[in-house]
Tab-separated table of C-alpha atoms and ligand atoms in Angstrom:
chain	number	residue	atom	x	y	z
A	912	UNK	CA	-1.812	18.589	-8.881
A	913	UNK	CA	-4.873	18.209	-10.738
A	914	UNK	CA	-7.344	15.411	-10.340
A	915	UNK	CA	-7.631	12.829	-13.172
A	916	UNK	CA	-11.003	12.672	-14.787
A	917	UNK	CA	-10.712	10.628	-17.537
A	918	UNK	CA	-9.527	6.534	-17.444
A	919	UNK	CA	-6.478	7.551	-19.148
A	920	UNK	CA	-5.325	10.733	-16.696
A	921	UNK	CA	-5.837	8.205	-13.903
A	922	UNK	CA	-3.941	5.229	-15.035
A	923	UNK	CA	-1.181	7.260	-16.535
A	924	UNK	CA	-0.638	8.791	-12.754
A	925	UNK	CA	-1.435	5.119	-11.237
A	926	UNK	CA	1.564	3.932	-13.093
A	927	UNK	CA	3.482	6.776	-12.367
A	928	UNK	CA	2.935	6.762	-9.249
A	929	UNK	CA	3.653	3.103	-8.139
A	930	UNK	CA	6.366	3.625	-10.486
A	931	UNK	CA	8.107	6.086	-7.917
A	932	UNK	CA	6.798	4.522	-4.980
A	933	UNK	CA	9.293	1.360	-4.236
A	934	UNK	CA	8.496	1.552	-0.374
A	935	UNK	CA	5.881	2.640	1.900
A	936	UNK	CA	8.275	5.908	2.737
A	937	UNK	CA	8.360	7.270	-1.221
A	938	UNK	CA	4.417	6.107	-1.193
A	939	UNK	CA	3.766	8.490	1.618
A	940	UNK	CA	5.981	10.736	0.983
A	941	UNK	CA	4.329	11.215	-2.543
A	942	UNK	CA	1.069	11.511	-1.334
A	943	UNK	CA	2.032	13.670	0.946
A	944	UNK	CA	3.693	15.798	-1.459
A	945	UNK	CA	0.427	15.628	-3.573
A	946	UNK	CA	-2.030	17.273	-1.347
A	947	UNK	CA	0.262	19.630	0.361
A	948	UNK	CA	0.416	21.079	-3.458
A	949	UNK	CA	-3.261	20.709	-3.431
A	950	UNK	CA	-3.511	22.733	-0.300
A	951	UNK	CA	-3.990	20.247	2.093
A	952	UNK	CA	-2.058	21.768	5.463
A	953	UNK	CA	0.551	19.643	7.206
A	954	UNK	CA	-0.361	18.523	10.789
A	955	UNK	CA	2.466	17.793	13.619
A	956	UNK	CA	1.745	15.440	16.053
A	957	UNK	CA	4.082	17.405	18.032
A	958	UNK	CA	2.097	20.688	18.196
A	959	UNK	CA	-1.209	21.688	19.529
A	960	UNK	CA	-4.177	21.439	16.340
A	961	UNK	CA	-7.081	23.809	16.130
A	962	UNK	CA	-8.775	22.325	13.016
A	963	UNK	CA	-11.444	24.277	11.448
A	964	UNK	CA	-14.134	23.174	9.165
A	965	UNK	CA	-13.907	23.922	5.210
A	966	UNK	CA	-9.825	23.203	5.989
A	967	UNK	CA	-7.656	20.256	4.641
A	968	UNK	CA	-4.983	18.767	6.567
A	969	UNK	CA	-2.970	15.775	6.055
A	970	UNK	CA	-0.850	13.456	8.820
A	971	UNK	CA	2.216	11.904	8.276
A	972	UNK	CA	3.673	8.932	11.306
A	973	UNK	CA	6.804	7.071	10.792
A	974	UNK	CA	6.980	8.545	7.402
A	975	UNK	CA	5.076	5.295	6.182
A	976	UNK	CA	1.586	5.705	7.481
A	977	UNK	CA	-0.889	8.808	6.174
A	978	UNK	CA	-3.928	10.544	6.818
A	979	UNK	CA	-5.533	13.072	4.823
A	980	UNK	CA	-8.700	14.828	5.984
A	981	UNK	CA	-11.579	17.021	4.784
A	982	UNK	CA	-13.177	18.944	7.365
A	983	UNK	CA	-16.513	19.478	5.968
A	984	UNK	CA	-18.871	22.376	6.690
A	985	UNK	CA	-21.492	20.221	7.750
A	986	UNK	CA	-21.707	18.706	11.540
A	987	UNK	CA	-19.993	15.612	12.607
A	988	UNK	CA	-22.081	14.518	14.722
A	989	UNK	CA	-24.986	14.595	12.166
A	990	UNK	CA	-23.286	13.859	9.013
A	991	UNK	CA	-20.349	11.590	10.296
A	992	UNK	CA	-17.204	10.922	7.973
A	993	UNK	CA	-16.734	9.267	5.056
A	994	UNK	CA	-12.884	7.052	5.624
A	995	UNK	CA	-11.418	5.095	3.079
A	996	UNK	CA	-8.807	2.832	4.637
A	997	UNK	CA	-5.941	0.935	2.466
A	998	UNK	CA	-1.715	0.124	3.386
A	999	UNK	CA	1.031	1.284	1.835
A	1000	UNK	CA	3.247	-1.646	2.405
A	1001	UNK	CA	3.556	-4.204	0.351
A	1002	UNK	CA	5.413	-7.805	0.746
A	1003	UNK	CA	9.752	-7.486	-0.375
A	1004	UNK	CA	12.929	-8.273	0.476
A	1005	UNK	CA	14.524	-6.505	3.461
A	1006	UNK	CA	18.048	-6.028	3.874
A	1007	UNK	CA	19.557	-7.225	6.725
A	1008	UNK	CA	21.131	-4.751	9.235
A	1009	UNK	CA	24.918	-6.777	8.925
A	1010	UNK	CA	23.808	-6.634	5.081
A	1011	UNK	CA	26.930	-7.890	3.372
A	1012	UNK	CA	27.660	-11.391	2.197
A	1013	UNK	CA	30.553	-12.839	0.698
A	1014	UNK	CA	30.204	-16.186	-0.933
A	1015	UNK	CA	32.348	-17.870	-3.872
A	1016	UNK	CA	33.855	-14.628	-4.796
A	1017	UNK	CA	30.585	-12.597	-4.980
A	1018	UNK	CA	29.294	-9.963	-3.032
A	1019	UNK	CA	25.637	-10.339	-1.816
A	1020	UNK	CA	22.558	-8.967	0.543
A	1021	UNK	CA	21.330	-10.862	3.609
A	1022	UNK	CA	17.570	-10.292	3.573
A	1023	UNK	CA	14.739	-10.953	5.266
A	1024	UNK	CA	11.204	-11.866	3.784
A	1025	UNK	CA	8.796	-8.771	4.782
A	1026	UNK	CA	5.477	-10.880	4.581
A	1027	UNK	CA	3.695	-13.241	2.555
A	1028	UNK	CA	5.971	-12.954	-0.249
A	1029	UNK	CA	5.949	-15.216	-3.259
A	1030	UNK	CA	9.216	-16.217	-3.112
A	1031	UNK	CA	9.501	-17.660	-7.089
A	1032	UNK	CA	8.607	-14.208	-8.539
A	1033	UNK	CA	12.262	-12.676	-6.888
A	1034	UNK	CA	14.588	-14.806	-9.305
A	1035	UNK	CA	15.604	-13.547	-12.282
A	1036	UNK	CA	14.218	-10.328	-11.467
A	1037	UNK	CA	16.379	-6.817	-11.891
A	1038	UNK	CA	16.313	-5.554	-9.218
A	1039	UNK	CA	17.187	-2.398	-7.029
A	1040	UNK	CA	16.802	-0.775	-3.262
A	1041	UNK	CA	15.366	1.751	-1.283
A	1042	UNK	CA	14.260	2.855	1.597
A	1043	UNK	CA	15.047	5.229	4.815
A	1044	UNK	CA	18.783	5.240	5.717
A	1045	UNK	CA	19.548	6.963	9.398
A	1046	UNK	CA	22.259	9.072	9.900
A	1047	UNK	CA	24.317	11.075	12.311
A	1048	UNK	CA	24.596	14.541	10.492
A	1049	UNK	CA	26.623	17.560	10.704
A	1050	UNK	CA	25.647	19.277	14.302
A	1051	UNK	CA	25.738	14.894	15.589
A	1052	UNK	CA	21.985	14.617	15.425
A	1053	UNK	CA	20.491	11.533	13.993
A	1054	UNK	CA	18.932	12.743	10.880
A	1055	UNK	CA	16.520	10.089	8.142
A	1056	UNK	CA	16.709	10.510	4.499
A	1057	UNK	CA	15.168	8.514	1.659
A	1058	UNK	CA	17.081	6.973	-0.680
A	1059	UNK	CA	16.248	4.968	-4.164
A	1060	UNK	CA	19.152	3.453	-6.433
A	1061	UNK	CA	16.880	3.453	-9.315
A	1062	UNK	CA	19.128	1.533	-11.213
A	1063	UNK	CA	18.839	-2.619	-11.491
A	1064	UNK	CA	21.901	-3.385	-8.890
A	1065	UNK	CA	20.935	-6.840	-7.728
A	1066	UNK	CA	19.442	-9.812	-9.205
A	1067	UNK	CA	18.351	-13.312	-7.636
A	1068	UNK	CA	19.733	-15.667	-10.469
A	1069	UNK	CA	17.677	-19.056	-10.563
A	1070	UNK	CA	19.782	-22.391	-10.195
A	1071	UNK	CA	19.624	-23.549	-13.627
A	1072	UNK	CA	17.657	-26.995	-14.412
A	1073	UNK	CA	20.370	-28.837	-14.771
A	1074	UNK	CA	21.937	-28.908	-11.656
A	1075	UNK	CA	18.533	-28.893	-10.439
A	1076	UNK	CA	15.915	-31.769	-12.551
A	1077	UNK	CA	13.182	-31.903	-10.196
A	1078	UNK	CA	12.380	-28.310	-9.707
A	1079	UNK	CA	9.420	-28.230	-12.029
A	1080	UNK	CA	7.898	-30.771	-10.126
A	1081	UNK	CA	8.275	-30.055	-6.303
A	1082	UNK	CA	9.938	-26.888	-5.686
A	1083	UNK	CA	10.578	-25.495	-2.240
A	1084	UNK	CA	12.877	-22.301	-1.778
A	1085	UNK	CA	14.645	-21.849	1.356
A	1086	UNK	CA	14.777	-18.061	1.948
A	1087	UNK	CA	18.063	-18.126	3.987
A	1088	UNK	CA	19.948	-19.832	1.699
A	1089	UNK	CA	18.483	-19.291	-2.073
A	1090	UNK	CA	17.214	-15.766	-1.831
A	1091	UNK	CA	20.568	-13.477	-1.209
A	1092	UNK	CA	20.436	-10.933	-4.445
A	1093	UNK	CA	23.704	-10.844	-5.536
A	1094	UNK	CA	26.018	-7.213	-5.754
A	1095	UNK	CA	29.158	-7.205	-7.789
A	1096	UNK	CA	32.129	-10.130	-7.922
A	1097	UNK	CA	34.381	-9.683	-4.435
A	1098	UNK	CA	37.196	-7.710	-4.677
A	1099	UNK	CA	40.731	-9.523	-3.351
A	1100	UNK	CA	40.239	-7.405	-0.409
A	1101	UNK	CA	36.957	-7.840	0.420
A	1102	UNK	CA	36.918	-5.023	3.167
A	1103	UNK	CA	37.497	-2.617	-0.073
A	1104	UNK	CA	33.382	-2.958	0.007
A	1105	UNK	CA	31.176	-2.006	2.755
A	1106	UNK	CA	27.471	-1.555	3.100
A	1107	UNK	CA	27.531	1.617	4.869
A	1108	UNK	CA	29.959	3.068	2.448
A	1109	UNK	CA	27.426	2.374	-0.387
A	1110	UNK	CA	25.178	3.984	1.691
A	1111	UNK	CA	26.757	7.024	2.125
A	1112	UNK	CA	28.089	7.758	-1.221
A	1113	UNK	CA	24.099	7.083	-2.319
A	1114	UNK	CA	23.218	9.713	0.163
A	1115	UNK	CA	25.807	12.001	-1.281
A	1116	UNK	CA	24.932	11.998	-4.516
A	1117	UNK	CA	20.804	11.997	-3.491
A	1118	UNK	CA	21.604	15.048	-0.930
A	1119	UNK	CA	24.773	16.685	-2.242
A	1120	UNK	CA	24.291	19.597	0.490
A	1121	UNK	CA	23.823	17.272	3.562
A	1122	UNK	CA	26.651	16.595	5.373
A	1123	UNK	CA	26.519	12.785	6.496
A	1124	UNK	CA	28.467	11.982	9.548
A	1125	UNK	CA	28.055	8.060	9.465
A	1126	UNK	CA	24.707	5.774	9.136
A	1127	UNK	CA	23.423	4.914	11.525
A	1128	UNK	CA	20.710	2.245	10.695
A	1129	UNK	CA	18.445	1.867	7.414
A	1130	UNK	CA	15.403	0.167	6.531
A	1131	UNK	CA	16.021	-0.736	2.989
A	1132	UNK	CA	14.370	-3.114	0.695
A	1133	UNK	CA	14.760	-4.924	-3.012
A	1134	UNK	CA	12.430	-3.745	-5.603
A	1135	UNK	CA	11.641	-4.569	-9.321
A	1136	UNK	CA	12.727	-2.287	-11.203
A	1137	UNK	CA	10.649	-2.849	-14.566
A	1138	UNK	CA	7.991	-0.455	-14.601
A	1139	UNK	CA	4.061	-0.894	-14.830
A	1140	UNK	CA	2.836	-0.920	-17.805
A	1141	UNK	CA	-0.423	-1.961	-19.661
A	1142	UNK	CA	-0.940	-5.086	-20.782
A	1143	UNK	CA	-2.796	-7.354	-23.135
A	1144	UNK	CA	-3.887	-7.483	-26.677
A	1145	UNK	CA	-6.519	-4.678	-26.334
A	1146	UNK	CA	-4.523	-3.369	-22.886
A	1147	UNK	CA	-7.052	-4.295	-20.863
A	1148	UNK	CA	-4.530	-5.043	-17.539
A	1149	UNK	CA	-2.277	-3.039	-15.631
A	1150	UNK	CA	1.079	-5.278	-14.658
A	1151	UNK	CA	3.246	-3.889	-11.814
A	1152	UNK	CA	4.384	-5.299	-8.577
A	1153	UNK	CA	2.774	-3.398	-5.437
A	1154	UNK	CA	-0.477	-3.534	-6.965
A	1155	UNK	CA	-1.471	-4.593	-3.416
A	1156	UNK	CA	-2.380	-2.187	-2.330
A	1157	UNK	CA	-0.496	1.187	-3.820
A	1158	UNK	CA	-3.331	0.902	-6.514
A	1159	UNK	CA	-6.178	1.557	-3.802
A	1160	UNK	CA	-4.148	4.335	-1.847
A	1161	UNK	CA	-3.824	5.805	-5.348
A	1162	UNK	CA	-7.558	6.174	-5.376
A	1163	UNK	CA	-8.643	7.323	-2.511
A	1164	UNK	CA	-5.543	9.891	-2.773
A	1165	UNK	CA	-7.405	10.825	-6.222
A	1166	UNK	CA	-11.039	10.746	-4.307
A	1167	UNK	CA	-10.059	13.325	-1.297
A	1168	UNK	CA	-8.397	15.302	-3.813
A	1169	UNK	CA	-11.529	15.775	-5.932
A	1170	UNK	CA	-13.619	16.400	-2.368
A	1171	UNK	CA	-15.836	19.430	-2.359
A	1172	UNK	CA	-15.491	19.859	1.046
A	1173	UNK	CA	-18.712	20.057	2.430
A	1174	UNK	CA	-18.824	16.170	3.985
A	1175	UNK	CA	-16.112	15.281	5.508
A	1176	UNK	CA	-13.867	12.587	4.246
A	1177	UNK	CA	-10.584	11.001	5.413
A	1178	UNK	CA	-7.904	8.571	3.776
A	1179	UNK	CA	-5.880	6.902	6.059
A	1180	UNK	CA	-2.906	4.705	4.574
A	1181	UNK	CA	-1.041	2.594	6.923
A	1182	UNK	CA	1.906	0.919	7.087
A	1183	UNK	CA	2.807	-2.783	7.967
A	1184	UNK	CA	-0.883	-4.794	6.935
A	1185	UNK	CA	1.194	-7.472	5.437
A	1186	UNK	CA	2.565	-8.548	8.630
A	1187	UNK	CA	-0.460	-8.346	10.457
A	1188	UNK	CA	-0.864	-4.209	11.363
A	1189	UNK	CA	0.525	-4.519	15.180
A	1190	UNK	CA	2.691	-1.309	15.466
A	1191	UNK	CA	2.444	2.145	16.446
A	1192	UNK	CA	1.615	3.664	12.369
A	1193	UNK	CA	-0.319	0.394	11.994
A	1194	UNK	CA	-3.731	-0.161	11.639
A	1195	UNK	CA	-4.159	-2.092	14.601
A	1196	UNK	CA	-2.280	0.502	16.564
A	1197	UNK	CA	-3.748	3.727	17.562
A	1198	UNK	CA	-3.110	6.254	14.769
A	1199	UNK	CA	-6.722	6.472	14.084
A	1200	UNK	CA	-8.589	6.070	16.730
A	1201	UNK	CA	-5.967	9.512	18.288
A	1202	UNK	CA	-6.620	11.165	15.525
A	1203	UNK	CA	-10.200	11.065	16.125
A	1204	UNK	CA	-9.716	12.180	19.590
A	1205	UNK	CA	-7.800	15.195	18.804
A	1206	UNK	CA	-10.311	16.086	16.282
A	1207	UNK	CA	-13.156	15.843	18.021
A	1208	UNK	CA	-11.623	15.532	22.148
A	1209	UNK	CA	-15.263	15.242	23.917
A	1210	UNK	CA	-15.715	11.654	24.255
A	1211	UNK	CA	-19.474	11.616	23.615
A	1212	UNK	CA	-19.609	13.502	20.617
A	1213	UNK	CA	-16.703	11.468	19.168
A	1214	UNK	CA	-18.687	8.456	19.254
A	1215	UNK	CA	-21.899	10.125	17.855
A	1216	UNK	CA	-20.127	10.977	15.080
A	1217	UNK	CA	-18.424	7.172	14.613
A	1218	UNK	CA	-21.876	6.257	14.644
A	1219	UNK	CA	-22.468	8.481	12.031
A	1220	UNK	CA	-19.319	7.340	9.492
A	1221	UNK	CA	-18.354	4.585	7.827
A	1222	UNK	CA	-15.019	2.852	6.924
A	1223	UNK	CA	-14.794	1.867	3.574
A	1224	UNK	CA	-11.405	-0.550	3.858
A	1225	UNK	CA	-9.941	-0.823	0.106
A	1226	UNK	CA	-7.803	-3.971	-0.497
A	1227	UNK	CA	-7.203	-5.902	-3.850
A	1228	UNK	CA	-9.638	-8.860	-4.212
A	1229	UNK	CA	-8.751	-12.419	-6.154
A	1230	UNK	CA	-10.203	-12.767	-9.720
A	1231	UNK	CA	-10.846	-16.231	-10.561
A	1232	UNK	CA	-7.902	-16.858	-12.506
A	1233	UNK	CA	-8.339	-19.083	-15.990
A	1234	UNK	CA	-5.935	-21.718	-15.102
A	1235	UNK	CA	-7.315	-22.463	-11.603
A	1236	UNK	CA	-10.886	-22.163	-11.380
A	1237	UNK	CA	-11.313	-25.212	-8.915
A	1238	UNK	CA	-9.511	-22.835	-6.170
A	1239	UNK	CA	-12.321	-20.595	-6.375
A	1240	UNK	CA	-16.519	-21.100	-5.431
A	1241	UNK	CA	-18.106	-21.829	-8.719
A	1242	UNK	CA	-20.652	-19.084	-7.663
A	1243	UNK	CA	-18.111	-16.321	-7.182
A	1244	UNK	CA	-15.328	-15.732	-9.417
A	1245	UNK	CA	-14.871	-12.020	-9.878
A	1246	UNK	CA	-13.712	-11.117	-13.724
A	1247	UNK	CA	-10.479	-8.454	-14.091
A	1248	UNK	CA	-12.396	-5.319	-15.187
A	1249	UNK	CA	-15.962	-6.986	-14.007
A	1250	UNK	CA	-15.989	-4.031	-11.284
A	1251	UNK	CA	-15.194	-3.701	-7.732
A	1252	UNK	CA	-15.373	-6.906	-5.375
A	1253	UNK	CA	-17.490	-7.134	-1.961
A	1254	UNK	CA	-15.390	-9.201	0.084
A	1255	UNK	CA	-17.163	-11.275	2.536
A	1256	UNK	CA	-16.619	-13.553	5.402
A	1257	UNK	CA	-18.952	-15.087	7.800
A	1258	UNK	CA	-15.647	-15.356	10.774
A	1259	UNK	CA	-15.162	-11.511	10.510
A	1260	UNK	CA	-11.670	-12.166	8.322
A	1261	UNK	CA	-13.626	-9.517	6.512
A	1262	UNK	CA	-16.025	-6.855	8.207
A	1263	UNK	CA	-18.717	-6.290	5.469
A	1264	UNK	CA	-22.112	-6.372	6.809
A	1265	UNK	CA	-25.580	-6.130	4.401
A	1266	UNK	CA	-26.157	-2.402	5.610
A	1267	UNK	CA	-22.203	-1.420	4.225
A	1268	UNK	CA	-22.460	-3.831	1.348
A	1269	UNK	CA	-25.874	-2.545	0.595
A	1270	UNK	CA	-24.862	1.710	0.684
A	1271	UNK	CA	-21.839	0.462	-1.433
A	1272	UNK	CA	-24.074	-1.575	-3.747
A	1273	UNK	CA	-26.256	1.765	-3.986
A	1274	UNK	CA	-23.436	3.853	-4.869
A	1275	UNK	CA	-22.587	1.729	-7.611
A	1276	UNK	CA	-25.970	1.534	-9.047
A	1277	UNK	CA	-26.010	5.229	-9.277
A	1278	UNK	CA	-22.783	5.253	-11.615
A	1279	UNK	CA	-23.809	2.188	-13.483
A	1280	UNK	CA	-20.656	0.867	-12.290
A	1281	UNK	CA	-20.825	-3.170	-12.134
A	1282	UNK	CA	-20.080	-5.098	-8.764
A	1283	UNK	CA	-18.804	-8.133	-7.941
A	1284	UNK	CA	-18.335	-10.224	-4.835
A	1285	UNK	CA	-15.907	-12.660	-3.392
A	1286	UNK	CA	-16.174	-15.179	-0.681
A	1287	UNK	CA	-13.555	-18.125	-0.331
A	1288	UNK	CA	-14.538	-21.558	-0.961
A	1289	UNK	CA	-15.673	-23.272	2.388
A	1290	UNK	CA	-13.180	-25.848	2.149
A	1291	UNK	CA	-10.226	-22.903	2.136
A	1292	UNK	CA	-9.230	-20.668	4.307
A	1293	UNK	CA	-9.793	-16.884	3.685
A	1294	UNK	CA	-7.313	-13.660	4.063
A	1295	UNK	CA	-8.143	-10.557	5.710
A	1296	UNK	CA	-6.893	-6.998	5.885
A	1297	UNK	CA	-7.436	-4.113	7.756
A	1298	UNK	CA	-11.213	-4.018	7.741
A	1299	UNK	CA	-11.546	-6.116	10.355
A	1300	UNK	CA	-8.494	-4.633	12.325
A	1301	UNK	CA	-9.962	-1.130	11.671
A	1302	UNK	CA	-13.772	-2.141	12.509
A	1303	UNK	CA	-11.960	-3.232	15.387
A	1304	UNK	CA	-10.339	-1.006	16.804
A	1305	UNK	CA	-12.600	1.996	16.466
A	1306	UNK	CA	-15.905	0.701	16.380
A	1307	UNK	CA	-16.987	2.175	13.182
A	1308	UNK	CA	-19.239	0.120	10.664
A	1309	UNK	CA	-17.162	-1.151	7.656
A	1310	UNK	CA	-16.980	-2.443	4.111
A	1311	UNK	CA	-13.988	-4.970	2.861
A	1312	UNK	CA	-13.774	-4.140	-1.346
A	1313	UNK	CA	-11.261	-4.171	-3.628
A	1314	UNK	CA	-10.056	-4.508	-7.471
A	1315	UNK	CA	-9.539	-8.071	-8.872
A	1316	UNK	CA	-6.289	-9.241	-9.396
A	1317	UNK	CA	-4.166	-12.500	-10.357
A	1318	UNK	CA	-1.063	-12.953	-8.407
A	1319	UNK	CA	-1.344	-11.148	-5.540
A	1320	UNK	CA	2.509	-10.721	-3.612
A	1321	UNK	CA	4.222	-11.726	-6.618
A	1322	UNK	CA	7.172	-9.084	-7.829
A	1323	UNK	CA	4.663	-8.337	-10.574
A	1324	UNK	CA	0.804	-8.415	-10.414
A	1325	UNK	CA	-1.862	-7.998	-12.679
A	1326	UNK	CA	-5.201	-5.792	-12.468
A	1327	UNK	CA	-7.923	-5.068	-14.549
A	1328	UNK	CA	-7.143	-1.595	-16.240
A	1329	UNK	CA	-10.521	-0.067	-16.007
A	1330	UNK	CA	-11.508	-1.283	-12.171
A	1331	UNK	CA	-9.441	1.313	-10.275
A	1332	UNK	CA	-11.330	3.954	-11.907
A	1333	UNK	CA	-14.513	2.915	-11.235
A	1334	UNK	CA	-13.621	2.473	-7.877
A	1335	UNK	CA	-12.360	5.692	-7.622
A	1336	UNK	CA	-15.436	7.096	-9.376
A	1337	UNK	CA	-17.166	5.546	-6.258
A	1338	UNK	CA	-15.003	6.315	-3.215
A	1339	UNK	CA	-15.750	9.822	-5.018
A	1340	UNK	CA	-19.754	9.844	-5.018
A	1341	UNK	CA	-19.100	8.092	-1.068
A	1342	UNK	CA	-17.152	11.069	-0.248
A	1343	UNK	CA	-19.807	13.233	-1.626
A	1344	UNK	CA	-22.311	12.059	-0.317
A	1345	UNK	CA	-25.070	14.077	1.928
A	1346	UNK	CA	-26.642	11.748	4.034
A	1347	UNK	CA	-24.747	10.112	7.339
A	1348	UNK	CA	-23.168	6.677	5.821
A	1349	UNK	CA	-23.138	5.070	9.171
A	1350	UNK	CA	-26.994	5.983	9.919
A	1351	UNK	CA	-29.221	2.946	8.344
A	1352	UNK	CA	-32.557	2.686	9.123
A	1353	UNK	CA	-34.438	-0.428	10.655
A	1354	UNK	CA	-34.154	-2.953	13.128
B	2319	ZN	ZN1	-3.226	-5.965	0.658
């Protein structure tokens, strides 16, 4: 793959590649694709690694959760490593594991709500599914495929005002009861339809030469199926759902990519931020901090060179949106393509400290590129991310940033169309750059 240098190159493969990316398995799974074709070497957590500076290796775990690494030719210890952090998961619908539901003649999907979804934005909506379907295969081995329906085969339909007159004034959605998408009318026997059957015809015609046993389990979830697209009267926004936070993993994939290889960078995409991190490929569990270990195994030289990097944790920020100013502080309201955001917090809900803020601030100085910053009002309370999780965890200094956006966890999002890049343009000069980021001078 080549690397996109221009603003166009990069959002045409943004959009593309949230586009293909309904779940946090295709998301991996396309980045993974990606540097393997840009020579990036596969590493098993199952085998023994002997990793060798001026190489490139990427991680998969769980299938949802990457890291990609440049081993730079200079020292770790001295010149530390430049990590971009971001998630690949992003809040849906997931299907429940009895999935069908018949109700007044119709078929329909039990689901769960995967995070802090905003529930309105799933009505109406056409929708599809995918995921990772488990199977027991030919020699009776459980085997894992991803699958994608591509095609709208669900929808949410809104209860129409009029059995309804109040709901533009208070509106509460019980997810139990009004969010089952709805399948196809029942048939008179309603047996004639099963969930695993679906499945396995959709893994027949995905996998034609796979022989498929029975499922076993699946992790599936609803999707939008419109695709992103630029917006606006002079297409100055990018509209998509998953914006959060495919659009930052999109950028650091495009930063390593573009690495020279003398400093060494990683990207590390994990799974499950939405619902707080707290499992084995998530960022508060320990995918990291043992990849660290088996790079560099002797304990004290491992945390010389953590002393030496930096986390740079990339998450999409709030713009102060036209309609509500009064829910942002009047002294920070970051504009959709007015540059990155600094994201601070004074109770750690963000990890940005003046030494990170300030190398970041440099970096964008250098590029002309404008910055912005965000803090909540005091009055409200304030999100968080895995910054703080990751700062954490492994004890290296980090920086909470992001892109401005309106309607963050609805099915359809809306960026700036010019921030990504110049984001990327400086995850690229931090990658790059010579001197230790985690080495500040003073105190
Ligand atoms: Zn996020």
């Amino acid at each position: 793959m080549q690397v996109s240098d221009t603003l166009e190159e990069f959002n045409e493969g943004l959009i593309r590649f949230i586009g293909e990316s309904p779940t946090p398995f295709h998301a991996s799974k396309s980045m993974a694709e990606q540097l393997a074709a840009a020579g990036f070497t596969e590493l098993k957590e199952s085998e023994s690694w002997t990793l060798v500076p001026g190489e490139r290796y990427y991680l998969l775990r769980n299938g949802s959760s990457l890291i990609a690494f440049v081993y730079g030719r200079e020292s770790l210890i001295d010149s530390g490593i430049r990590m971009l952090g971001a998630h690949t998961d992003s809040p849906c619908l997931k299907v429940k594991p009895n999935a069908r539901v018949i109700s007044a003649g119709y078929y329909q999907l039990g689901v769960e709500v995967y995070g802090g979804v905003l529930l309105s934005t799933w009505f109406d909506r056409d929708l599809s599914i995918a995921g990772r379907v488990t199977f027991r295969s030919a020699n009776g081995s459980p085997v894992s495929r991803l699958i994608d329906f591509v095609a709208p085969v669900a929808m949410v339909p809104s209860l129409a005002i009029h059995l309804d007159r109040d709901v533009n004034r208070n509106r509460s959605i019980n997810p139990q009861e009004e969010l089952r998408p709805l399948l196809m009318l029942a048939d008179d026997d309603p047996d004639k339809f099963t969930f695993p059957a679906l499945l396995l015809a959709q893994l027949q015609k995905q996998y034609p030469g796979i022989e498929v046993r029975e499922i076993l389990d699946f992790e599936l979830s609803l999707y939008d199926t419109q695709r992103p697209a630029l917006i606006g009267l002079r297409r100055e926004f990018i509209a998509s759902a998953r914006l959060d936070n495919l659009l930052s993993c999109y950028l650091g994939l495009e930063s390593i990519l573009a690495a020279k290889g003398d400093q060494s960078c990683l990207l590390v995409c994990t799974d499950h931020e939405e619902v707080g991190s707290a499992s084995a490929c998530g960022a508060r569990g320990p995918m990291l901090d043992q990849f660290l270990q088996r790079l560099i195994p002797e304990t004290s030289d491992r945390l010389r060179a953590l002393d030496a990097s930096m986390m740079i944790s990339a998450d999409n920020a709030h713009g102060i949106h036209p309609n509500y100013r009064q829910k942002h502080d009047a002294e920070h309201g970051p504009l959709l393509n007015g540059g990155p955001v600094i994201k601070v917090n004074a109770n750690q809900r963000y990890a940005t400290t003046s030494e990170t803020s300030g190398l970041f601030r440099l970096l964008c100085d250098d590029l002309g590129v404008p910055v912005q910053s965000f803090v909540s009002r005091t009055d409200m309370e304030c999100g968080s991310t895995i910054g703080p999780i990751t700062a954490a965890e492994v004890g290296v200094k980090t920086l909470d940033i992001g892109v401005p956006t309106f309607a963050m966890h609805s099915t359809r999002e809306l960026a700036g169309s010019q921030d990504a890049y110049a984001l990327m343009r400086v995850i690229r000069a931090y990658f790059a750059r010579p001197r230790a980021p985690g080495r500040f001078d003073g105190q």
